[in-house]
Amino acid sequence: DGGITQSPKYLFRKEGQNVTLSCEQNLNHDAMYWYRQDPGQGLRLIYYSQIVNDFQKGDIAEGYSVSREKKESFPLTVTSAQKNPTAFYLCASSMKAGAYEQYFGPGTRLTVT
Amino acid sequence: GQQVMQIPQYQHVQEGEDFTTYCNSSTTLSNIQWYKQRPGGHPVFLIQLVKSGEVKKQKRLTFQFGEAKKNSSLHITATQTTDVGTYFCAGEPYLNSGYALNFGKGTSLLVTP
């Protein structure tokens, strides 16, 4: 059963703590993406990776970090430097970057208090 | 970066009425994609348009790509309650192909029976 998974669905953290969100895909896709979704803001790109061991900053990368050590996995770390981390985080993948259909995971809702 | 603007932000219609959302880019696009996100869900790919002036239909949904490849629209005929959700357009900039898509902020559609 192919797809993209994110865990956990809900995550609660105290302010000042780093937290890592998981994203795994078994679609054999080269490209993976992280988006942040806030009410009325649409999808804002945090980071994306075109291929293993490579990634680029998106529009709102400050306070976030990623790694792409394996093709299947693209974890996102929300650091304590991110000023307003409470949001809905969506991971996506596509066969290649650019003009290819993106498959989204179910998302992780992060709440930081 | 390049902007993809989407209007309206919200639309509330009675079941059976038509609905249109518009997407406008500040730069020429190589292609444009449309996604639908149901409440509480994740975005799901609907369609991709590539050619200037292209029109594609999916049952009651009609998608158009402008002649200049800077704008697009999604029209739903005779809305149903199952059409409720947020519709996003996402464009690949012509001068920055092969990288990440630029998503609009989405149009949230509410359909009342």
mmCIF file with all atom_site columns, C-alpha atoms in Angstrom:
data_model
loop_
_atom_site.group_PDB
_atom_site.id
_atom_site.type_symbol
_atom_site.label_atom_id
_atom_site.label_alt_id
_atom_site.label_comp_id
_atom_site.label_asym_id
_atom_site.label_entity_id
_atom_site.label_seq_id
_atom_site.pdbx_PDB_ins_code
_atom_site.Cartn_x
_atom_site.Cartn_y
_atom_site.Cartn_z
_atom_site.occupancy
_atom_site.B_iso_or_equiv
_atom_site.pdbx_formal_charge
_atom_site.auth_seq_id
_atom_site.auth_comp_id
_atom_site.auth_asym_id
_atom_site.auth_atom_id
_atom_site.pdbx_PDB_model_num
ATOM 1   C CA . ASP A 1 1   ? 0.000   0.000  0.000   1.00 0.00 ? 1   ASP A CA 1
ATOM 2   C CA . GLY A 1 2   ? 1.896   3.016  -1.283  1.00 0.00 ? 2   GLY A CA 1
ATOM 3   C CA . GLY A 1 3   ? 1.648   6.420  0.278   1.00 0.00 ? 3   GLY A CA 1
ATOM 4   C CA . ILE A 1 4   ? 3.093   9.116  2.451   1.00 0.00 ? 4   ILE A CA 1
ATOM 5   C CA . THR A 1 5   ? 2.830   9.015  6.222   1.00 0.00 ? 5   THR A CA 1
ATOM 6   C CA . GLN A 1 6   ? 3.326   11.608 8.892   1.00 0.00 ? 6   GLN A CA 1
ATOM 7   C CA . SER A 1 7   ? 3.466   11.028 12.586  1.00 0.00 ? 7   SER A CA 1
ATOM 8   C CA . PRO A 1 8   ? 2.192   11.885 15.020  1.00 0.00 ? 8   PRO A CA 1
ATOM 9   C CA . LYS A 1 9   ? -1.148  13.422 14.023  1.00 0.00 ? 9   LYS A CA 1
ATOM 10  C CA . TYR A 1 10  ? -1.127  15.734 17.052  1.00 0.00 ? 10  TYR A CA 1
ATOM 11  C CA . LEU A 1 11  ? 1.951   16.940 18.912  1.00 0.00 ? 11  LEU A CA 1
ATOM 12  C CA . PHE A 1 12  ? 2.220   19.117 21.988  1.00 0.00 ? 12  PHE A CA 1
ATOM 13  C CA . ARG A 1 13  ? 5.435   20.760 23.164  1.00 0.00 ? 13  ARG A CA 1
ATOM 14  C CA . LYS A 1 14  ? 6.580   23.326 25.639  1.00 0.00 ? 14  LYS A CA 1
ATOM 15  C CA . GLU A 1 15  ? 8.097   26.545 24.401  1.00 0.00 ? 15  GLU A CA 1
ATOM 16  C CA . GLY A 1 16  ? 11.869  26.369 24.074  1.00 0.00 ? 16  GLY A CA 1
ATOM 17  C CA . GLN A 1 17  ? 11.975  22.715 23.039  1.00 0.00 ? 17  GLN A CA 1
ATOM 18  C CA . ASN A 1 18  ? 13.002  21.460 19.636  1.00 0.00 ? 18  ASN A CA 1
ATOM 19  C CA . VAL A 1 19  ? 10.624  18.975 18.064  1.00 0.00 ? 19  VAL A CA 1
ATOM 20  C CA . THR A 1 20  ? 11.030  16.702 15.031  1.00 0.00 ? 20  THR A CA 1
ATOM 21  C CA . LEU A 1 21  ? 8.149   15.816 12.739  1.00 0.00 ? 21  LEU A CA 1
ATOM 22  C CA . SER A 1 22  ? 8.348   12.584 10.806  1.00 0.00 ? 22  SER A CA 1
ATOM 23  C CA . CYS A 1 23  ? 7.595   12.142 7.093   1.00 0.00 ? 23  CYS A CA 1
ATOM 24  C CA . GLU A 1 24  ? 8.021   8.850  5.226   1.00 0.00 ? 24  GLU A CA 1
ATOM 25  C CA . GLN A 1 25  ? 7.071   7.860  1.682   1.00 0.00 ? 25  GLN A CA 1
ATOM 26  C CA . ASN A 1 26  ? 7.218   4.550  -0.142  1.00 0.00 ? 26  ASN A CA 1
ATOM 27  C CA . LEU A 1 27  ? 6.337   5.953  -3.559  1.00 0.00 ? 27  LEU A CA 1
ATOM 28  C CA . ASN A 1 28  ? 9.973   6.007  -4.709  1.00 0.00 ? 28  ASN A CA 1
ATOM 29  C CA . HIS A 1 29  ? 9.673   9.754  -5.245  1.00 0.00 ? 29  HIS A CA 1
ATOM 30  C CA . ASP A 1 30  ? 12.785  11.872 -5.607  1.00 0.00 ? 30  ASP A CA 1
ATOM 31  C CA . ALA A 1 31  ? 11.283  15.153 -4.377  1.00 0.00 ? 31  ALA A CA 1
ATOM 32  C CA . MET A 1 32  ? 9.859   15.872 -0.945  1.00 0.00 ? 32  MET A CA 1
ATOM 33  C CA . TYR A 1 33  ? 8.420   19.026 0.600   1.00 0.00 ? 33  TYR A CA 1
ATOM 34  C CA . TRP A 1 34  ? 7.390   20.542 3.900   1.00 0.00 ? 34  TRP A CA 1
ATOM 35  C CA . TYR A 1 35  ? 4.586   23.085 4.102   1.00 0.00 ? 35  TYR A CA 1
ATOM 36  C CA . ARG A 1 36  ? 3.107   25.041 6.932   1.00 0.00 ? 36  ARG A CA 1
ATOM 37  C CA . GLN A 1 37  ? -0.616  25.831 6.899   1.00 0.00 ? 37  GLN A CA 1
ATOM 38  C CA . ASP A 1 38  ? -2.192  28.560 9.014   1.00 0.00 ? 38  ASP A CA 1
ATOM 39  C CA . PRO A 1 39  ? -5.819  29.722 8.702   1.00 0.00 ? 39  PRO A CA 1
ATOM 40  C CA . GLY A 1 40  ? -6.206  32.006 5.695   1.00 0.00 ? 40  GLY A CA 1
ATOM 41  C CA . GLN A 1 41  ? -2.536  31.643 4.697   1.00 0.00 ? 41  GLN A CA 1
ATOM 42  C CA . GLY A 1 42  ? -2.691  28.741 2.321   1.00 0.00 ? 42  GLY A CA 1
ATOM 43  C CA . LEU A 1 43  ? 0.339   26.485 1.976   1.00 0.00 ? 43  LEU A CA 1
ATOM 44  C CA . ARG A 1 44  ? 3.697   28.076 2.676   1.00 0.00 ? 44  ARG A CA 1
ATOM 45  C CA . LEU A 1 45  ? 6.819   26.210 1.674   1.00 0.00 ? 45  LEU A CA 1
ATOM 46  C CA . ILE A 1 46  ? 9.367   25.625 4.430   1.00 0.00 ? 46  ILE A CA 1
ATOM 47  C CA . TYR A 1 47  ? 11.952  23.374 2.768   1.00 0.00 ? 47  TYR A CA 1
ATOM 48  C CA . TYR A 1 48  ? 12.090  21.043 -0.173  1.00 0.00 ? 48  TYR A CA 1
ATOM 49  C CA . SER A 1 49  ? 14.439  18.364 -1.388  1.00 0.00 ? 49  SER A CA 1
ATOM 50  C CA . GLN A 1 50  ? 14.908  17.411 -5.025  1.00 0.00 ? 50  GLN A CA 1
ATOM 51  C CA . ILE A 1 51  ? 17.062  14.399 -4.284  1.00 0.00 ? 51  ILE A CA 1
ATOM 52  C CA . VAL A 1 52  ? 18.758  12.546 -1.446  1.00 0.00 ? 52  VAL A CA 1
ATOM 53  C CA . ASN A 1 53  ? 21.377  14.557 0.460   1.00 0.00 ? 53  ASN A CA 1
ATOM 54  C CA . ASP A 1 54  ? 20.143  17.816 -1.038  1.00 0.00 ? 54  ASP A CA 1
ATOM 55  C CA . PHE A 1 55  ? 17.579  20.350 0.130   1.00 0.00 ? 55  PHE A CA 1
ATOM 56  C CA . GLN A 1 56  ? 16.693  24.008 -0.416  1.00 0.00 ? 56  GLN A CA 1
ATOM 57  C CA . LYS A 1 57  ? 15.054  26.657 1.717   1.00 0.00 ? 57  LYS A CA 1
ATOM 58  C CA . GLY A 1 58  ? 11.526  27.664 0.900   1.00 0.00 ? 58  GLY A CA 1
ATOM 59  C CA . ASP A 1 59  ? 9.785   30.930 1.706   1.00 0.00 ? 59  ASP A CA 1
ATOM 60  C CA . ILE A 1 60  ? 9.680   30.509 5.498   1.00 0.00 ? 60  ILE A CA 1
ATOM 61  C CA . ALA A 1 61  ? 12.732  28.401 6.429   1.00 0.00 ? 61  ALA A CA 1
ATOM 62  C CA . GLU A 1 62  ? 13.825  30.454 9.440   1.00 0.00 ? 62  GLU A CA 1
ATOM 63  C CA . GLY A 1 63  ? 13.576  28.443 12.670  1.00 0.00 ? 63  GLY A CA 1
ATOM 64  C CA . TYR A 1 64  ? 13.327  25.101 10.859  1.00 0.00 ? 64  TYR A CA 1
ATOM 65  C CA . SER A 1 65  ? 15.843  22.480 9.767   1.00 0.00 ? 65  SER A CA 1
ATOM 66  C CA . VAL A 1 66  ? 15.628  19.319 7.664   1.00 0.00 ? 66  VAL A CA 1
ATOM 67  C CA . SER A 1 67  ? 17.702  16.372 6.554   1.00 0.00 ? 67  SER A CA 1
ATOM 68  C CA . ARG A 1 68  ? 17.409  13.984 3.605   1.00 0.00 ? 68  ARG A CA 1
ATOM 69  C CA . GLU A 1 69  ? 19.697  11.078 4.342   1.00 0.00 ? 69  GLU A CA 1
ATOM 70  C CA . LYS A 1 70  ? 17.354  8.515  2.809   1.00 0.00 ? 70  LYS A CA 1
ATOM 71  C CA . LYS A 1 71  ? 15.086  8.750  -0.198  1.00 0.00 ? 71  LYS A CA 1
ATOM 72  C CA . GLU A 1 72  ? 12.089  7.650  1.852   1.00 0.00 ? 72  GLU A CA 1
ATOM 73  C CA . SER A 1 73  ? 12.467  10.054 4.758   1.00 0.00 ? 73  SER A CA 1
ATOM 74  C CA . PHE A 1 74  ? 12.430  13.842 5.135   1.00 0.00 ? 74  PHE A CA 1
ATOM 75  C CA . PRO A 1 75  ? 12.147  14.811 8.814   1.00 0.00 ? 75  PRO A CA 1
ATOM 76  C CA . LEU A 1 76  ? 11.490  18.410 9.836   1.00 0.00 ? 76  LEU A CA 1
ATOM 77  C CA . THR A 1 77  ? 12.845  19.875 13.072  1.00 0.00 ? 77  THR A CA 1
ATOM 78  C CA . VAL A 1 78  ? 11.042  22.870 14.506  1.00 0.00 ? 78  VAL A CA 1
ATOM 79  C CA . THR A 1 79  ? 13.627  24.634 16.600  1.00 0.00 ? 79  THR A CA 1
ATOM 80  C CA . SER A 1 80  ? 13.178  26.931 19.564  1.00 0.00 ? 80  SER A CA 1
ATOM 81  C CA . ALA A 1 81  ? 14.168  29.792 17.244  1.00 0.00 ? 81  ALA A CA 1
ATOM 82  C CA . GLN A 1 82  ? 10.856  29.518 15.383  1.00 0.00 ? 82  GLN A CA 1
ATOM 83  C CA . LYS A 1 83  ? 8.838   32.366 16.875  1.00 0.00 ? 83  LYS A CA 1
ATOM 84  C CA . ASN A 1 84  ? 5.357   31.044 16.199  1.00 0.00 ? 84  ASN A CA 1
ATOM 85  C CA . PRO A 1 85  ? 5.562   27.266 15.733  1.00 0.00 ? 85  PRO A CA 1
ATOM 86  C CA . THR A 1 86  ? 1.944   26.333 16.439  1.00 0.00 ? 86  THR A CA 1
ATOM 87  C CA . ALA A 1 87  ? 0.530   25.295 13.066  1.00 0.00 ? 87  ALA A CA 1
ATOM 88  C CA . PHE A 1 88  ? -0.558  22.441 10.820  1.00 0.00 ? 88  PHE A CA 1
ATOM 89  C CA . TYR A 1 89  ? 2.434   20.898 9.030   1.00 0.00 ? 89  TYR A CA 1
ATOM 90  C CA . LEU A 1 90  ? 2.046   19.033 5.757   1.00 0.00 ? 90  LEU A CA 1
ATOM 91  C CA . CYS A 1 91  ? 4.635   16.866 4.072   1.00 0.00 ? 91  CYS A CA 1
ATOM 92  C CA . ALA A 1 92  ? 4.392   16.044 0.378   1.00 0.00 ? 92  ALA A CA 1
ATOM 93  C CA . SER A 1 93  ? 6.319   14.149 -2.255  1.00 0.00 ? 93  SER A CA 1
ATOM 94  C CA . SER A 1 94  ? 6.427   14.059 -6.044  1.00 0.00 ? 94  SER A CA 1
ATOM 95  C CA . MET A 1 95  ? 8.216   11.968 -8.628  1.00 0.00 ? 95  MET A CA 1
ATOM 96  C CA . LYS A 1 96  ? 10.521  14.879 -9.399  1.00 0.00 ? 96  LYS A CA 1
ATOM 97  C CA . ALA A 1 97  ? 10.486  18.538 -8.375  1.00 0.00 ? 97  ALA A CA 1
ATOM 98  C CA . GLY A 1 98  ? 8.455   20.964 -10.462 1.00 0.00 ? 98  GLY A CA 1
ATOM 99  C CA . ALA A 1 99  ? 5.600   19.985 -12.736 1.00 0.00 ? 99  ALA A CA 1
ATOM 100 C CA . TYR A 1 100 ? 4.646   16.721 -11.068 1.00 0.00 ? 100 TYR A CA 1
ATOM 101 C CA . GLU A 1 101 ? 1.633   15.870 -8.974  1.00 0.00 ? 101 GLU A CA 1
ATOM 102 C CA . GLN A 1 102 ? 2.315   16.245 -5.269  1.00 0.00 ? 102 GLN A CA 1
ATOM 103 C CA . TYR A 1 103 ? 1.048   13.612 -2.856  1.00 0.00 ? 103 TYR A CA 1
ATOM 104 C CA . PHE A 1 104 ? 0.366   14.935 0.620   1.00 0.00 ? 104 PHE A CA 1
ATOM 105 C CA . GLY A 1 105 ? 0.536   13.194 3.951   1.00 0.00 ? 105 GLY A CA 1
ATOM 106 C CA . PRO A 1 106 ? -2.256  13.535 6.523   1.00 0.00 ? 106 PRO A CA 1
ATOM 107 C CA . GLY A 1 107 ? -0.410  16.310 8.373   1.00 0.00 ? 107 GLY A CA 1
ATOM 108 C CA . THR A 1 108 ? 0.780   16.927 11.932  1.00 0.00 ? 108 THR A CA 1
ATOM 109 C CA . ARG A 1 109 ? -0.896  19.541 14.093  1.00 0.00 ? 109 ARG A CA 1
ATOM 110 C CA . LEU A 1 110 ? 1.760   21.009 16.391  1.00 0.00 ? 110 LEU A CA 1
ATOM 111 C CA . THR A 1 111 ? 0.803   23.018 19.446  1.00 0.00 ? 111 THR A CA 1
ATOM 112 C CA . VAL A 1 112 ? 3.506   24.804 21.424  1.00 0.00 ? 112 VAL A CA 1
ATOM 113 C CA . THR A 1 113 ? 2.594   26.394 24.744  1.00 0.00 ? 113 THR A CA 1
ATOM 114 C CA . GLY B 2 1   ? 9.428   35.320 -4.781  1.00 0.00 ? 1   GLY B CA 1
ATOM 115 C CA . GLN B 2 2   ? 6.859   34.925 -7.490  1.00 0.00 ? 2   GLN B CA 1
ATOM 116 C CA . GLN B 2 3   ? 3.286   35.463 -6.372  1.00 0.00 ? 3   GLN B CA 1
ATOM 117 C CA . VAL B 2 4   ? 0.237   33.406 -7.164  1.00 0.00 ? 4   VAL B CA 1
ATOM 118 C CA . MET B 2 5   ? -2.903  35.244 -6.101  1.00 0.00 ? 5   MET B CA 1
ATOM 119 C CA . GLN B 2 6   ? -6.207  33.487 -5.704  1.00 0.00 ? 6   GLN B CA 1
ATOM 120 C CA . ILE B 2 7   ? -9.666  35.044 -5.394  1.00 0.00 ? 7   ILE B CA 1
ATOM 121 C CA . PRO B 2 8   ? -12.061 35.009 -3.730  1.00 0.00 ? 8   PRO B CA 1
ATOM 122 C CA . GLN B 2 9   ? -10.743 33.908 -0.351  1.00 0.00 ? 9   GLN B CA 1
ATOM 123 C CA . TYR B 2 10  ? -14.153 32.583 0.676   1.00 0.00 ? 10  TYR B CA 1
ATOM 124 C CA . GLN B 2 11  ? -17.363 31.742 -1.188  1.00 0.00 ? 11  GLN B CA 1
ATOM 125 C CA . HIS B 2 12  ? -20.664 30.638 0.265   1.00 0.00 ? 12  HIS B CA 1
ATOM 126 C CA . VAL B 2 13  ? -23.253 29.276 -2.181  1.00 0.00 ? 13  VAL B CA 1
ATOM 127 C CA . GLN B 2 14  ? -26.554 27.472 -2.082  1.00 0.00 ? 14  GLN B CA 1
ATOM 128 C CA . GLU B 2 15  ? -26.490 23.927 -3.372  1.00 0.00 ? 15  GLU B CA 1
ATOM 129 C CA . GLY B 2 16  ? -27.104 23.965 -7.117  1.00 0.00 ? 16  GLY B CA 1
ATOM 130 C CA . GLU B 2 17  ? -25.452 27.347 -7.713  1.00 0.00 ? 17  GLU B CA 1
ATOM 131 C CA . ASP B 2 18  ? -22.274 27.656 -9.737  1.00 0.00 ? 18  ASP B CA 1
ATOM 132 C CA . PHE B 2 19  ? -18.865 28.545 -8.279  1.00 0.00 ? 19  PHE B CA 1
ATOM 133 C CA . THR B 2 20  ? -15.679 29.946 -9.783  1.00 0.00 ? 20  THR B CA 1
ATOM 134 C CA . THR B 2 21  ? -12.257 30.555 -8.294  1.00 0.00 ? 21  THR B CA 1
ATOM 135 C CA . TYR B 2 22  ? -9.533  32.499 -10.079 1.00 0.00 ? 22  TYR B CA 1
ATOM 136 C CA . CYS B 2 23  ? -5.782  32.224 -9.922  1.00 0.00 ? 23  CYS B CA 1
ATOM 137 C CA . ASN B 2 24  ? -3.415  34.961 -11.178 1.00 0.00 ? 24  ASN B CA 1
ATOM 138 C CA . SER B 2 25  ? 0.354   34.897 -11.392 1.00 0.00 ? 25  SER B CA 1
ATOM 139 C CA . SER B 2 26  ? 2.714   37.852 -11.609 1.00 0.00 ? 26  SER B CA 1
ATOM 140 C CA . THR B 2 27  ? 4.922   35.864 -13.987 1.00 0.00 ? 27  THR B CA 1
ATOM 141 C CA . THR B 2 28  ? 4.425   33.388 -16.808 1.00 0.00 ? 28  THR B CA 1
ATOM 142 C CA . LEU B 2 29  ? 3.887   29.834 -15.670 1.00 0.00 ? 29  LEU B CA 1
ATOM 143 C CA . SER B 2 30  ? 5.067   26.598 -17.248 1.00 0.00 ? 30  SER B CA 1
ATOM 144 C CA . ASN B 2 31  ? 2.026   24.828 -15.915 1.00 0.00 ? 31  ASN B CA 1
ATOM 145 C CA . ILE B 2 32  ? -0.578  25.063 -13.199 1.00 0.00 ? 32  ILE B CA 1
ATOM 146 C CA . GLN B 2 33  ? -2.045  22.473 -10.882 1.00 0.00 ? 33  GLN B CA 1
ATOM 147 C CA . TRP B 2 34  ? -5.241  22.465 -8.839  1.00 0.00 ? 34  TRP B CA 1
ATOM 148 C CA . TYR B 2 35  ? -5.763  20.767 -5.478  1.00 0.00 ? 35  TYR B CA 1
ATOM 149 C CA . LYS B 2 36  ? -8.749  20.267 -3.178  1.00 0.00 ? 36  LYS B CA 1
ATOM 150 C CA . GLN B 2 37  ? -8.539  20.058 0.589   1.00 0.00 ? 37  GLN B CA 1
ATOM 151 C CA . ARG B 2 38  ? -11.603 18.852 2.458   1.00 0.00 ? 38  ARG B CA 1
ATOM 152 C CA . PRO B 2 39  ? -12.120 20.227 5.997   1.00 0.00 ? 39  PRO B CA 1
ATOM 153 C CA . GLY B 2 40  ? -9.763  18.423 8.359   1.00 0.00 ? 40  GLY B CA 1
ATOM 154 C CA . GLY B 2 41  ? -8.010  16.715 5.463   1.00 0.00 ? 41  GLY B CA 1
ATOM 155 C CA . HIS B 2 42  ? -4.971  17.186 3.272   1.00 0.00 ? 42  HIS B CA 1
ATOM 156 C CA . PRO B 2 43  ? -4.697  18.588 -0.267  1.00 0.00 ? 43  PRO B CA 1
ATOM 157 C CA . VAL B 2 44  ? -5.471  16.160 -3.049  1.00 0.00 ? 44  VAL B CA 1
ATOM 158 C CA . PHE B 2 45  ? -4.385  16.700 -6.644  1.00 0.00 ? 45  PHE B CA 1
ATOM 159 C CA . LEU B 2 46  ? -7.186  17.423 -9.104  1.00 0.00 ? 46  LEU B CA 1
ATOM 160 C CA . ILE B 2 47  ? -5.552  18.312 -12.409 1.00 0.00 ? 47  ILE B CA 1
ATOM 161 C CA . GLN B 2 48  ? -2.617  19.870 -14.235 1.00 0.00 ? 48  GLN B CA 1
ATOM 162 C CA . LEU B 2 49  ? -2.834  22.290 -17.164 1.00 0.00 ? 49  LEU B CA 1
ATOM 163 C CA . VAL B 2 50  ? 0.159   22.845 -19.415 1.00 0.00 ? 50  VAL B CA 1
ATOM 164 C CA . LYS B 2 51  ? -0.848  24.412 -22.725 1.00 0.00 ? 51  LYS B CA 1
ATOM 165 C CA . SER B 2 52  ? -1.817  28.013 -23.380 1.00 0.00 ? 52  SER B CA 1
ATOM 166 C CA . GLY B 2 53  ? -5.615  28.306 -23.502 1.00 0.00 ? 53  GLY B CA 1
ATOM 167 C CA . GLU B 2 54  ? -6.109  24.729 -22.345 1.00 0.00 ? 54  GLU B CA 1
ATOM 168 C CA . VAL B 2 55  ? -9.525  23.690 -21.032 1.00 0.00 ? 55  VAL B CA 1
ATOM 169 C CA . LYS B 2 56  ? -10.113 20.435 -19.180 1.00 0.00 ? 56  LYS B CA 1
ATOM 170 C CA . LYS B 2 57  ? -13.280 19.022 -17.666 1.00 0.00 ? 57  LYS B CA 1
ATOM 171 C CA . GLN B 2 58  ? -13.881 16.583 -14.858 1.00 0.00 ? 58  GLN B CA 1
ATOM 172 C CA . LYS B 2 59  ? -17.638 15.979 -14.573 1.00 0.00 ? 59  LYS B CA 1
ATOM 173 C CA . ARG B 2 60  ? -18.981 19.258 -13.137 1.00 0.00 ? 60  ARG B CA 1
ATOM 174 C CA . LEU B 2 61  ? -15.525 20.852 -12.832 1.00 0.00 ? 61  LEU B CA 1
ATOM 175 C CA . THR B 2 62  ? -14.036 22.925 -15.664 1.00 0.00 ? 62  THR B CA 1
ATOM 176 C CA . PHE B 2 63  ? -10.438 24.089 -15.531 1.00 0.00 ? 63  PHE B CA 1
ATOM 177 C CA . GLN B 2 64  ? -8.955  26.759 -17.798 1.00 0.00 ? 64  GLN B CA 1
ATOM 178 C CA . PHE B 2 65  ? -5.422  28.023 -18.377 1.00 0.00 ? 65  PHE B CA 1
ATOM 179 C CA . GLY B 2 66  ? -5.122  31.505 -19.810 1.00 0.00 ? 66  GLY B CA 1
ATOM 180 C CA . GLU B 2 67  ? -3.668  32.314 -23.197 1.00 0.00 ? 67  GLU B CA 1
ATOM 181 C CA . ALA B 2 68  ? -0.747  34.162 -21.606 1.00 0.00 ? 68  ALA B CA 1
ATOM 182 C CA . LYS B 2 69  ? -0.235  31.331 -19.089 1.00 0.00 ? 69  LYS B CA 1
ATOM 183 C CA . LYS B 2 70  ? -0.526  33.774 -16.221 1.00 0.00 ? 70  LYS B CA 1
ATOM 184 C CA . ASN B 2 71  ? -4.004  32.945 -15.000 1.00 0.00 ? 71  ASN B CA 1
ATOM 185 C CA . SER B 2 72  ? -6.302  30.023 -14.478 1.00 0.00 ? 72  SER B CA 1
ATOM 186 C CA . SER B 2 73  ? -9.790  29.314 -13.250 1.00 0.00 ? 73  SER B CA 1
ATOM 187 C CA . LEU B 2 74  ? -11.798 26.476 -11.777 1.00 0.00 ? 74  LEU B CA 1
ATOM 188 C CA . HIS B 2 75  ? -15.537 26.503 -12.372 1.00 0.00 ? 75  HIS B CA 1
ATOM 189 C CA . ILE B 2 76  ? -17.962 24.142 -10.653 1.00 0.00 ? 76  ILE B CA 1
ATOM 190 C CA . THR B 2 77  ? -21.408 23.784 -12.185 1.00 0.00 ? 77  THR B CA 1
ATOM 191 C CA . ALA B 2 78  ? -24.382 23.070 -9.915  1.00 0.00 ? 78  ALA B CA 1
ATOM 192 C CA . THR B 2 79  ? -22.472 22.712 -6.660  1.00 0.00 ? 79  THR B CA 1
ATOM 193 C CA . GLN B 2 80  ? -23.151 19.872 -4.278  1.00 0.00 ? 80  GLN B CA 1
ATOM 194 C CA . THR B 2 81  ? -22.395 19.576 -0.562  1.00 0.00 ? 81  THR B CA 1
ATOM 195 C CA . THR B 2 82  ? -19.576 17.209 -1.458  1.00 0.00 ? 82  THR B CA 1
ATOM 196 C CA . ASP B 2 83  ? -17.800 20.137 -3.141  1.00 0.00 ? 83  ASP B CA 1
ATOM 197 C CA . VAL B 2 84  ? -17.152 21.779 0.230   1.00 0.00 ? 84  VAL B CA 1
ATOM 198 C CA . GLY B 2 85  ? -13.465 22.414 0.850   1.00 0.00 ? 85  GLY B CA 1
ATOM 199 C CA . THR B 2 86  ? -10.584 24.675 -0.032  1.00 0.00 ? 86  THR B CA 1
ATOM 200 C CA . TYR B 2 87  ? -9.361  24.789 -3.610  1.00 0.00 ? 87  TYR B CA 1
ATOM 201 C CA . PHE B 2 88  ? -5.723  25.679 -4.233  1.00 0.00 ? 88  PHE B CA 1
ATOM 202 C CA . CYS B 2 89  ? -3.922  26.502 -7.426  1.00 0.00 ? 89  CYS B CA 1
ATOM 203 C CA . ALA B 2 90  ? -0.177  25.938 -7.676  1.00 0.00 ? 90  ALA B CA 1
ATOM 204 C CA . GLY B 2 91  ? 1.995   27.250 -10.478 1.00 0.00 ? 91  GLY B CA 1
ATOM 205 C CA . GLU B 2 92  ? 5.464   26.379 -11.697 1.00 0.00 ? 92  GLU B CA 1
ATOM 206 C CA . PRO B 2 93  ? 7.232   29.588 -12.750 1.00 0.00 ? 93  PRO B CA 1
ATOM 207 C CA . TYR B 2 94  ? 8.471   29.409 -16.327 1.00 0.00 ? 94  TYR B CA 1
ATOM 208 C CA . LEU B 2 95  ? 11.837  30.936 -15.444 1.00 0.00 ? 95  LEU B CA 1
ATOM 209 C CA . ASN B 2 96  ? 12.309  28.695 -12.428 1.00 0.00 ? 96  ASN B CA 1
ATOM 210 C CA . SER B 2 97  ? 11.148  25.315 -13.684 1.00 0.00 ? 97  SER B CA 1
ATOM 211 C CA . GLY B 2 98  ? 12.050  22.086 -12.005 1.00 0.00 ? 98  GLY B CA 1
ATOM 212 C CA . TYR B 2 99  ? 11.865  23.397 -8.489  1.00 0.00 ? 99  TYR B CA 1
ATOM 213 C CA . ALA B 2 100 ? 9.006   23.985 -6.076  1.00 0.00 ? 100 ALA B CA 1
ATOM 214 C CA . LEU B 2 101 ? 5.507   25.125 -6.981  1.00 0.00 ? 101 LEU B CA 1
ATOM 215 C CA . ASN B 2 102 ? 4.037   28.423 -5.814  1.00 0.00 ? 102 ASN B CA 1
ATOM 216 C CA . PHE B 2 103 ? 0.711   27.804 -4.099  1.00 0.00 ? 103 PHE B CA 1
ATOM 217 C CA . GLY B 2 104 ? -2.097  30.338 -3.920  1.00 0.00 ? 104 GLY B CA 1
ATOM 218 C CA . LYS B 2 105 ? -3.771  30.948 -0.561  1.00 0.00 ? 105 LYS B CA 1
ATOM 219 C CA . GLY B 2 106 ? -6.823  29.012 -1.637  1.00 0.00 ? 106 GLY B CA 1
ATOM 220 C CA . THR B 2 107 ? -10.548 29.622 -1.950  1.00 0.00 ? 107 THR B CA 1
ATOM 221 C CA . SER B 2 108 ? -12.720 28.092 0.748   1.00 0.00 ? 108 SER B CA 1
ATOM 222 C CA . LEU B 2 109 ? -16.088 26.966 -0.587  1.00 0.00 ? 109 LEU B CA 1
ATOM 223 C CA . LEU B 2 110 ? -19.056 26.425 1.656   1.00 0.00 ? 110 LEU B CA 1
ATOM 224 C CA . VAL B 2 111 ? -22.189 24.871 0.151   1.00 0.00 ? 111 VAL B CA 1
ATOM 225 C CA . THR B 2 112 ? -25.421 24.925 2.080   1.00 0.00 ? 112 THR B CA 1
ATOM 226 C CA . PRO B 2 113 ? -28.257 22.541 1.157   1.00 0.00 ? 113 PRO B CA 1
#
